[in-house]
XYZ file of C-alpha atoms in Angstrom:
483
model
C 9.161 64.582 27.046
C 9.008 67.407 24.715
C 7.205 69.459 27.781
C 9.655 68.739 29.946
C 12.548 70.337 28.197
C 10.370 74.026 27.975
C 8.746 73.446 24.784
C 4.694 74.888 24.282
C 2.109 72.605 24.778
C 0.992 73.558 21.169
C 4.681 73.216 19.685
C 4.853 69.694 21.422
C 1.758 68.211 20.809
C 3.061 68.922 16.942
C 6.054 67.311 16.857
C 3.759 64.450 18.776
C 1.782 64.661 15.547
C -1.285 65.100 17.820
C -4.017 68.281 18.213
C -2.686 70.499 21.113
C -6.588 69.390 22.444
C -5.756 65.846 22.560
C -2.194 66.870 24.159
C -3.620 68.588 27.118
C -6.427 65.831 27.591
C -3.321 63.237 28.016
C -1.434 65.539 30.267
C -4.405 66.273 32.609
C -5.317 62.329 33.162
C -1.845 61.692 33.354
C -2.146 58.105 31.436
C -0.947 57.303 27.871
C -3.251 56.888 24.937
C -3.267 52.766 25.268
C -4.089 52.814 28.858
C -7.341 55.569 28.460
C -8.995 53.058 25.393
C -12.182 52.080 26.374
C -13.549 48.240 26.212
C -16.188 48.123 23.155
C -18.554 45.352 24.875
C -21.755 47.158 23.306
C -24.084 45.833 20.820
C -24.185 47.481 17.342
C -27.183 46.235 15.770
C -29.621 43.456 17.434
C -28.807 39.633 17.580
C -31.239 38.163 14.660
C -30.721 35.008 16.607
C -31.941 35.957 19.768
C -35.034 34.865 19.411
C -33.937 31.075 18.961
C -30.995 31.086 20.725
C -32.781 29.067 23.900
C -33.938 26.259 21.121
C -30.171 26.496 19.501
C -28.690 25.790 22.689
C -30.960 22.881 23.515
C -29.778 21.240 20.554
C -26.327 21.812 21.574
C -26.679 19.954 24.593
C -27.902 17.169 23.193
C -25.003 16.997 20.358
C -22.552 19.452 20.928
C -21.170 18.728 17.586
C -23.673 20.324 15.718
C -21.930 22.860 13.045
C -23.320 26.215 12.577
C -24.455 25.291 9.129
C -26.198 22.691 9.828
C -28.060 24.603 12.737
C -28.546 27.312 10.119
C -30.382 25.358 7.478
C -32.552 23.924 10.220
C -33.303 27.003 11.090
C -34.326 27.958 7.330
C -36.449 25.025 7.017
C -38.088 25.680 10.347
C -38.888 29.795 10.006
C -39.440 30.177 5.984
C -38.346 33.281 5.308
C -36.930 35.008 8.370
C -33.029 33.906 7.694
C -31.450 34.676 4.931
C -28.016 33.139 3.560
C -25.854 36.043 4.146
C -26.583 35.645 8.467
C -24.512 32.113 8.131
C -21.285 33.857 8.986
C -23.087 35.904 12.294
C -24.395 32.398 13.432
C -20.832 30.774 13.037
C -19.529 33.553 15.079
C -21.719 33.250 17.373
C -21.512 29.452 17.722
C -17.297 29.961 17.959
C -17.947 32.684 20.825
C -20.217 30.445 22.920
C -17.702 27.024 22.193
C -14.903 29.091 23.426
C -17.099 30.322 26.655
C -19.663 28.428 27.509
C -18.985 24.708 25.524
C -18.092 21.561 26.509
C -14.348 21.006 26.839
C -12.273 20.029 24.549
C -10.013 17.070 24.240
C -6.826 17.058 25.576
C -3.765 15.639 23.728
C -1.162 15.070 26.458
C 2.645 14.656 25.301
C 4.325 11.369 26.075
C 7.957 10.726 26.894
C 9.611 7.935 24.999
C 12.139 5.501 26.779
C 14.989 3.821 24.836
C 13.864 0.168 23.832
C 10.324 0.443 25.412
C 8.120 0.867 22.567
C 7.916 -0.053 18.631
C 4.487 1.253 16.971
C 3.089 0.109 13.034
C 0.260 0.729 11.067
C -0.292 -0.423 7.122
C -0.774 3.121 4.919
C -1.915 3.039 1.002
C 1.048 3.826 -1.408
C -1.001 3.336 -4.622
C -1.853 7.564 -4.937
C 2.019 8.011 -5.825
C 1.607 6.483 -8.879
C 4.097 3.937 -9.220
C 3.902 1.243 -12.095
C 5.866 -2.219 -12.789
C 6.354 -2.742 -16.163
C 4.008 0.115 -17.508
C 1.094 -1.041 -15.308
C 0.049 0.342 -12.193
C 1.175 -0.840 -9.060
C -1.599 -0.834 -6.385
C 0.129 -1.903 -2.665
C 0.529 -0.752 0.761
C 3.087 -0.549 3.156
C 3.300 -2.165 6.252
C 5.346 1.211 8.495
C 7.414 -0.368 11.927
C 8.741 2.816 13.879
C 10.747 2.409 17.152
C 8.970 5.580 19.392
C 12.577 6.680 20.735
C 14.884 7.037 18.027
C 11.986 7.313 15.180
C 14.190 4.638 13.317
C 11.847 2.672 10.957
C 11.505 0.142 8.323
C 8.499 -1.301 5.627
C 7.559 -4.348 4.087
C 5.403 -3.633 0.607
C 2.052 -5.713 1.030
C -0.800 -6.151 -1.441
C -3.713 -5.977 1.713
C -4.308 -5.258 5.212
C -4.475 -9.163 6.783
C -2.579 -11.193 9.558
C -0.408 -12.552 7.011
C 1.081 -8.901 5.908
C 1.053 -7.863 9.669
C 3.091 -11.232 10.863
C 5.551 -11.034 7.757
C 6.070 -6.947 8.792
C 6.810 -7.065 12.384
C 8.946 -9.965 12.074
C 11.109 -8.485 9.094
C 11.234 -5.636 11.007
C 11.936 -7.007 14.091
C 14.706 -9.365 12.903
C 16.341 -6.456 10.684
C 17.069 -4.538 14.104
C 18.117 -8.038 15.481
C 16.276 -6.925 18.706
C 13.226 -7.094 20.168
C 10.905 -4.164 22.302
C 9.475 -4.471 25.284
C 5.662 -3.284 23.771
C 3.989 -3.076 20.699
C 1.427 -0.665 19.786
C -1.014 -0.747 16.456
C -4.685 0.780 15.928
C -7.451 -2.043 15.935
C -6.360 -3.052 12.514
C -10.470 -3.590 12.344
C -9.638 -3.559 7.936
C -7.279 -6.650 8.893
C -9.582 -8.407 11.292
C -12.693 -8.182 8.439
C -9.904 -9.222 5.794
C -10.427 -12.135 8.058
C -13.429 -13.009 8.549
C -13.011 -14.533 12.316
C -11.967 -12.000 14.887
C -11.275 -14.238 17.091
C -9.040 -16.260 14.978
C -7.592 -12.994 14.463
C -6.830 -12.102 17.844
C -5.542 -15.893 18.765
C -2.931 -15.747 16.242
C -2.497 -11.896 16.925
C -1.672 -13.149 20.424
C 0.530 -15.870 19.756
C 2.987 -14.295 17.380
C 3.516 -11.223 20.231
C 3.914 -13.912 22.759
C 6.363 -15.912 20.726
C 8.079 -12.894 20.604
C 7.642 -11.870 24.665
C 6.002 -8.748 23.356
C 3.068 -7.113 25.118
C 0.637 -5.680 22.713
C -1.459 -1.825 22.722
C -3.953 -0.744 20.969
C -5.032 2.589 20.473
C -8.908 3.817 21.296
C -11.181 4.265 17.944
C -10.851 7.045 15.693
C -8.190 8.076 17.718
C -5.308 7.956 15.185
C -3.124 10.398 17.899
C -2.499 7.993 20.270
C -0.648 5.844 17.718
C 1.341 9.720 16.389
C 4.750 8.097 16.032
C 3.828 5.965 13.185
C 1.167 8.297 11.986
C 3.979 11.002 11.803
C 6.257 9.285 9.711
C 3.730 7.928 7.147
C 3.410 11.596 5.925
C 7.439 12.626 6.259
C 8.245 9.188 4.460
C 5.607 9.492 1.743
C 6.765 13.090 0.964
C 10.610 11.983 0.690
C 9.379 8.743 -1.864
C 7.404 11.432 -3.574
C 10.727 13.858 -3.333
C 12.983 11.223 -4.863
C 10.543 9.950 -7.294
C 10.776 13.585 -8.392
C 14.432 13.806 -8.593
C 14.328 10.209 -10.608
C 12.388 11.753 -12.932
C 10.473 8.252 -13.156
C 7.838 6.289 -11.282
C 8.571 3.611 -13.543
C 9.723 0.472 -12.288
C 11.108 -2.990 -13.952
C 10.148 -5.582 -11.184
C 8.850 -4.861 -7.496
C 12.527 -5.879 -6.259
C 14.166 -2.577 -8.188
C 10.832 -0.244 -6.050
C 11.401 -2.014 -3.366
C 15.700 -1.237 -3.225
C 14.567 2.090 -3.923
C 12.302 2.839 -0.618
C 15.532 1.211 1.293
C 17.396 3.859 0.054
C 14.939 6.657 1.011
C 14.486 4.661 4.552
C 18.440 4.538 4.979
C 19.148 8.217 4.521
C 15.805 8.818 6.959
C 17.331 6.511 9.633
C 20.948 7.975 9.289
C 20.091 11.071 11.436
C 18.579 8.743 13.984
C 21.974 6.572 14.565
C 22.676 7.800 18.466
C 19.435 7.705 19.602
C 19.015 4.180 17.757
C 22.193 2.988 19.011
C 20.950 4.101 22.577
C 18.024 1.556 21.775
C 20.095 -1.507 20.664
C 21.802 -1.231 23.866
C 18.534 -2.363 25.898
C 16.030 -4.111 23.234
C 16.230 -8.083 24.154
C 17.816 -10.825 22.313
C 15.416 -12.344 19.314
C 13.761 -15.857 19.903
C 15.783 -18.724 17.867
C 13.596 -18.492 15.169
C 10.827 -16.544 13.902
C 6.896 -17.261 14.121
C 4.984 -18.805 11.306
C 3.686 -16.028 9.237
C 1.311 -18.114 7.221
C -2.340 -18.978 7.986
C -3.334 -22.719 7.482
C -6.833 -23.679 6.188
C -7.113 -27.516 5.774
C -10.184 -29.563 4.053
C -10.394 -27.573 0.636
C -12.540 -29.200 -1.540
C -11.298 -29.169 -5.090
C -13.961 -28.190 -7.187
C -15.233 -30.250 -10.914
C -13.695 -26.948 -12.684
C -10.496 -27.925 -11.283
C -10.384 -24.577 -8.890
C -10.876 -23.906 -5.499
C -11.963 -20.676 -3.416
C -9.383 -18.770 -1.110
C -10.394 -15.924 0.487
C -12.938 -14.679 -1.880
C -10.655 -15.599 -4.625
C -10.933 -18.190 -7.200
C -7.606 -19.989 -8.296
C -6.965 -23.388 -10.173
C -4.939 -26.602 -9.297
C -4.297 -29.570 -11.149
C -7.305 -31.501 -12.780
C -5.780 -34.521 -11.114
C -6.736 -32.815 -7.574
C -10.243 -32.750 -8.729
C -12.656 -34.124 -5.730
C -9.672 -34.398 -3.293
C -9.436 -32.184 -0.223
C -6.342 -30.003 -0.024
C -4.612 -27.784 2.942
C -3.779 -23.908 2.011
C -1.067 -22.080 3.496
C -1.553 -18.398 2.364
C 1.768 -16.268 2.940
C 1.784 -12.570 1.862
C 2.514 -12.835 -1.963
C 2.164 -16.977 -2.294
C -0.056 -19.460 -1.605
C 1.231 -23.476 -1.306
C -0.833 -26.260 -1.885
C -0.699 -29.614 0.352
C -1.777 -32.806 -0.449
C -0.853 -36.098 1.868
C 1.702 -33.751 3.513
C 3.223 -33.120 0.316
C 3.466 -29.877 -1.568
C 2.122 -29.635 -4.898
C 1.855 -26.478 -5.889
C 3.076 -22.737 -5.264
C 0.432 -20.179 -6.593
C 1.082 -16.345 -6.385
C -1.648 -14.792 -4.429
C -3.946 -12.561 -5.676
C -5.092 -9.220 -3.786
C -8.135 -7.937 -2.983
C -11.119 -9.910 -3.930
C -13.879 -11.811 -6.444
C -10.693 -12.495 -8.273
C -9.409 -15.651 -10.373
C -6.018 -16.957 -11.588
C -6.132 -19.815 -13.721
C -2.927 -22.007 -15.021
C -3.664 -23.340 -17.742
C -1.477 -26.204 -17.441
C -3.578 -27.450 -14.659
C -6.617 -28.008 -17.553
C -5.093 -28.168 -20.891
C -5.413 -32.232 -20.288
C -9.226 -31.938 -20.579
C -9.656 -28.361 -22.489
C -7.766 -30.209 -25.393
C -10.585 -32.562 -25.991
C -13.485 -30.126 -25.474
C -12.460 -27.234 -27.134
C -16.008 -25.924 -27.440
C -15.607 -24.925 -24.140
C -13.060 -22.320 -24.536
C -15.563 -20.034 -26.785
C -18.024 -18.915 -23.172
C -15.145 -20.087 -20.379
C -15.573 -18.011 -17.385
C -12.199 -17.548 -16.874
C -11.249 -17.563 -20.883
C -9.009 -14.492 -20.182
C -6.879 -16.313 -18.009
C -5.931 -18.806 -21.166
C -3.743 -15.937 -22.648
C -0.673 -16.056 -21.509
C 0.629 -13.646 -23.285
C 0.243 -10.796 -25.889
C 1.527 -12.984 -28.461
C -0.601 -15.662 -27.404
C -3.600 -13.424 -27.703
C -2.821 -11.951 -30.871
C -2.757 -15.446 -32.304
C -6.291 -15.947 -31.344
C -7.243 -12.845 -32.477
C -6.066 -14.262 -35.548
C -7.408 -17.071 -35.808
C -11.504 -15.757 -34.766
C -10.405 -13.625 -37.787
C -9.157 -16.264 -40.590
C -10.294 -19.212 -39.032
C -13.792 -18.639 -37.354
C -15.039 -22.219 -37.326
C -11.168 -23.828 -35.986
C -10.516 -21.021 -34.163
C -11.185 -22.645 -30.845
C -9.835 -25.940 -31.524
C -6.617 -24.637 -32.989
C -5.874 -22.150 -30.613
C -6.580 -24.572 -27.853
C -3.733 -26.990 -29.600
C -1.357 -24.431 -29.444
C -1.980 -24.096 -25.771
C -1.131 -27.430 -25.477
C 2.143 -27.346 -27.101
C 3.062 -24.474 -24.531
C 1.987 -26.557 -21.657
C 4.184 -29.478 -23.223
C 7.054 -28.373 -25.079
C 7.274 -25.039 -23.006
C 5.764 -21.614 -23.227
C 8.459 -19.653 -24.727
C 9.626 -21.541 -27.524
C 5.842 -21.759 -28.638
C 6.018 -17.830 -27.794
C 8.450 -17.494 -30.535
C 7.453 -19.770 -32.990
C 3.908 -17.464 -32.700
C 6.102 -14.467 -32.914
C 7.519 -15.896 -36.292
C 4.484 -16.280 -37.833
C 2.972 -13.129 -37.295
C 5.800 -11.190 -38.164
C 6.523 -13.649 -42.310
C 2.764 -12.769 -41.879
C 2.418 -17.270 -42.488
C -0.700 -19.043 -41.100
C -1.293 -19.628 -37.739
C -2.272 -23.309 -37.296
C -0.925 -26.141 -34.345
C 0.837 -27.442 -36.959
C 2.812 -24.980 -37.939
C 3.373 -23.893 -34.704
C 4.294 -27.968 -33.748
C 6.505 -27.771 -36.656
C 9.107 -24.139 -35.963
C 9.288 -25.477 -32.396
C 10.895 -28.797 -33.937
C 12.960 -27.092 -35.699
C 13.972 -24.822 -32.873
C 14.617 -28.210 -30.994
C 16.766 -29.280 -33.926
C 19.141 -26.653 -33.728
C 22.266 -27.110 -31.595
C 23.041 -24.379 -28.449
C 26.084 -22.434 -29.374
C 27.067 -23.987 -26.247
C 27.560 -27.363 -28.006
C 30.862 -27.423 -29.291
C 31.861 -30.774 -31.257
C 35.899 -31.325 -31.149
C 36.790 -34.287 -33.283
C 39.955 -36.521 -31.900
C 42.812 -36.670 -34.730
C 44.406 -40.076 -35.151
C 47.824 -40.785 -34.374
C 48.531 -41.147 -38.187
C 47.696 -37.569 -39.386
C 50.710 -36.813 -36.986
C 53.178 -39.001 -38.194
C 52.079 -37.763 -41.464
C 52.649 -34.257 -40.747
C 56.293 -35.088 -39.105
C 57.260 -36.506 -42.044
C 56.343 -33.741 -44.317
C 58.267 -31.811 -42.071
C 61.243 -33.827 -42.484
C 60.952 -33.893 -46.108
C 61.162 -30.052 -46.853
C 63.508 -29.213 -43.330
């Protein structure tokens, strides 16, 4: 340009900030300084991989796979001496180059269009690494994740393991929270749920029947292939990071009962579903009517044999029933957080089931009857840690090993009787008393502060004594005298 308007070649190429040289070399090819810039496609220094590069590729073929480093230390092992460490890096470049060239081809992820009421997805992901404790202990739990594909509008149930029970209880609260019901559901092979149970085939039957009772046609995604199930995938990470947000903001992950964390995540889950209101409204408009009531979420084993330790085996668990069950079969119906116990059609007995497994829970009302009269037993029971229901309860056998070594056992034992008969919190306190006036610790003292506690009337019990019809005409007539 600056030619054009009569300027020198020399006093152009200046103002250019070029050599006049260079100028008049762009002038006479007529082509700007981007357009003249040769390819480099030349070889600086030799390929120190040429050698094996026939014998690399052959082991590409067979496992394409193969990362560089891996290839490199085989290398190392195979020629002592002629690689050293710093040639990784030219290997991995060279490995990238061919990949990109020459290598197999890559998977394709192909997007998917969503239609309004088609298509709900779940999947169970671990809470426990947020840190969240009840009651100063720490609360280990999943969540069981429902997402509607169209609108992204989803919901949880809290769950203590992946199993049909926690699967059946979450898709039906889910399902009867949006009052509607998809045309498709779509999970990963839940294979931690299946081995949970033992019997894929079981599995699969019930699996099958609570979709059908539904009229819900179930997908499963391929293995290791989390994508195909992205929807559900996809919020796990947004709705972990906005608990993890708010937990922040709280300034606590401290809870006082499951019910208060659990009235906290709806909170997080509302405000996450209140952007989503048109395109979940779209949905309600074609999901299907519910069934007239929901599916059994409970799995049913029957003939349980109940044990000469008064305990019977659930799922890898151990847990106690009455001693009067003992030798009798019994049916199990195991819900997500509670088991129930059957007998002749009859319940007899709700237990709180325990997660994961080569676990016990032992009441010990079911053998205080029989622990009573052999309190030897106590000193090596398996399950002795069970028999503490309580810190106070534990501190009085503490104790006792320490003031009353021989009786220990046998009074402790009595004093877990008078829980199991007069109740467990007035004993509690009577315990509590005696620590704290520093008194001794026997069943009889014990027997003796929860009589008196008995003794005492409720401030509740108000006594109103009816006045005879003389004290009135008594108090007229004083009246009279001095009116």
């Amino acid at each position: 340009m600056l030619n054009e308007k009569g300027k020198s070649r020399t006093i152009a190429a200046a103002k250019a900030g070029m050599d006049a040289k260079t100028a008049r070399k762009y002038l006479r090819d007529g082509k700007l300084p981007s357009q003249i810039k040769s390819t480099h496609d030349w070889k600086t220094r030799k390929d120190p991989f040429e050698e094996d590069w026939p014998a690399i590729l052959e082991m590409l073929d067979i496992n394409p796979g193969l990362e560089g480093k891996t290839i490199f230390e085989y290398l190392q092992n195979a020629t002592p001496g002629q690689y050293q460490d710093n040639q990784l890096r030219t290997l991995q470049r060279k490995l990238k180059y061919w990949r990109a060239t020459e290598g197999p081809a890559k998977e394709v992820y192909f997007a998917q269009k969503h239609y309004p009421g088609e298509l709900c997805a779940s999947d169970f992901t671990h809470m426990s690494s947020l840190g969240i404790t009840i009651r100063g202990e720490m609360f280990k739990h999943l969540v069981y994740h429902f997402v509607l594909t169209y609108s992204n509008w989803e919901t949880f149930t809290i769950c203590n393991s992946e199993s049909f029970e926690s699967l059946s209880a979450g898709l039906q609260n889910a399902l009867w929270e949006v009052g509607r019901v998809p045309a498709r559901h779509r999970s990963d092979r839940m294979s931690a749920a299946v081995n949970k149970d033992c019997n894929p085939e079981t599995f699969t039957r019930n699996y099958r029947s609570l979709l059908r009772h539904y009229g819900i046609t179930p997908e499963r995604t391929n293995v290791r292939a989390a994508h195909e199930n992205g929807d559900v995938e996809t919020s796990h990470r947004h709705f972990k990071r906005a608990v993890s947000q708010a937990l922040m903001l709280r300034g606590s992950k401290e809870f006082h009962s499951i019910a208060e964390y659990e009235q906290f995540l709806r909170r997080i889950a509302g405000q996450l579903n209140a952007g989503r209101s048109e395109r979940f409204a779209e949905e309600l408009s074609v999901l299907r009517m519910l069934p007239a009531r929901r599916f059994n979420d409970h799995k049913i084993i029957d003939n349980i044999k109940v044990g000469k330790s008064s305990t019977i085996h659930l799922q890898h668990n151990t847990y106690s029933v009455h001693s009067r069950l003992i030798g009798e079969k019994v049916q199990a119906r195991i819900y997500v957080d509670y088991i129930d116990i059957w007998y002749a059609q009859k319940q007899v007995e709700r237990i709180k089931r325990l997660s994961g497994e080569s676990k016990h829970r032992i009441n010990y009302r079911h053998i205080i009857d029989w622990l009573v009269r052999k309190p030897g037993a106590f000193e090596n029971y398996r399950y002795k840690e069970d028999l503490f229901p309580s810190s106070w309860f534990r501190m009085a056998y503490d104790w006792l090993r320490s003031n009353m070594t021989l009786q220990a056992n046998r009074q402790y034992v009595r004093i877990l009787y008078c829980a199991a008969k007069e109740g467990q919190s007035v004993t509690e306190n009577a315990i509590r008393y005696l620590l704290e006036q520093d008194k001794e610790i026997t069943a009889l003292n014990v027997q003796h502060l929860i009589g008196r506690q008995n003794s005492i009337p409720l401030a509740t019990d108000v006594v109103v004594e009816t006045n005879s019809l003389e004290s009135y005409d008594a108090l007229l007539e004083e009246v009279t005298c001095y009116g």
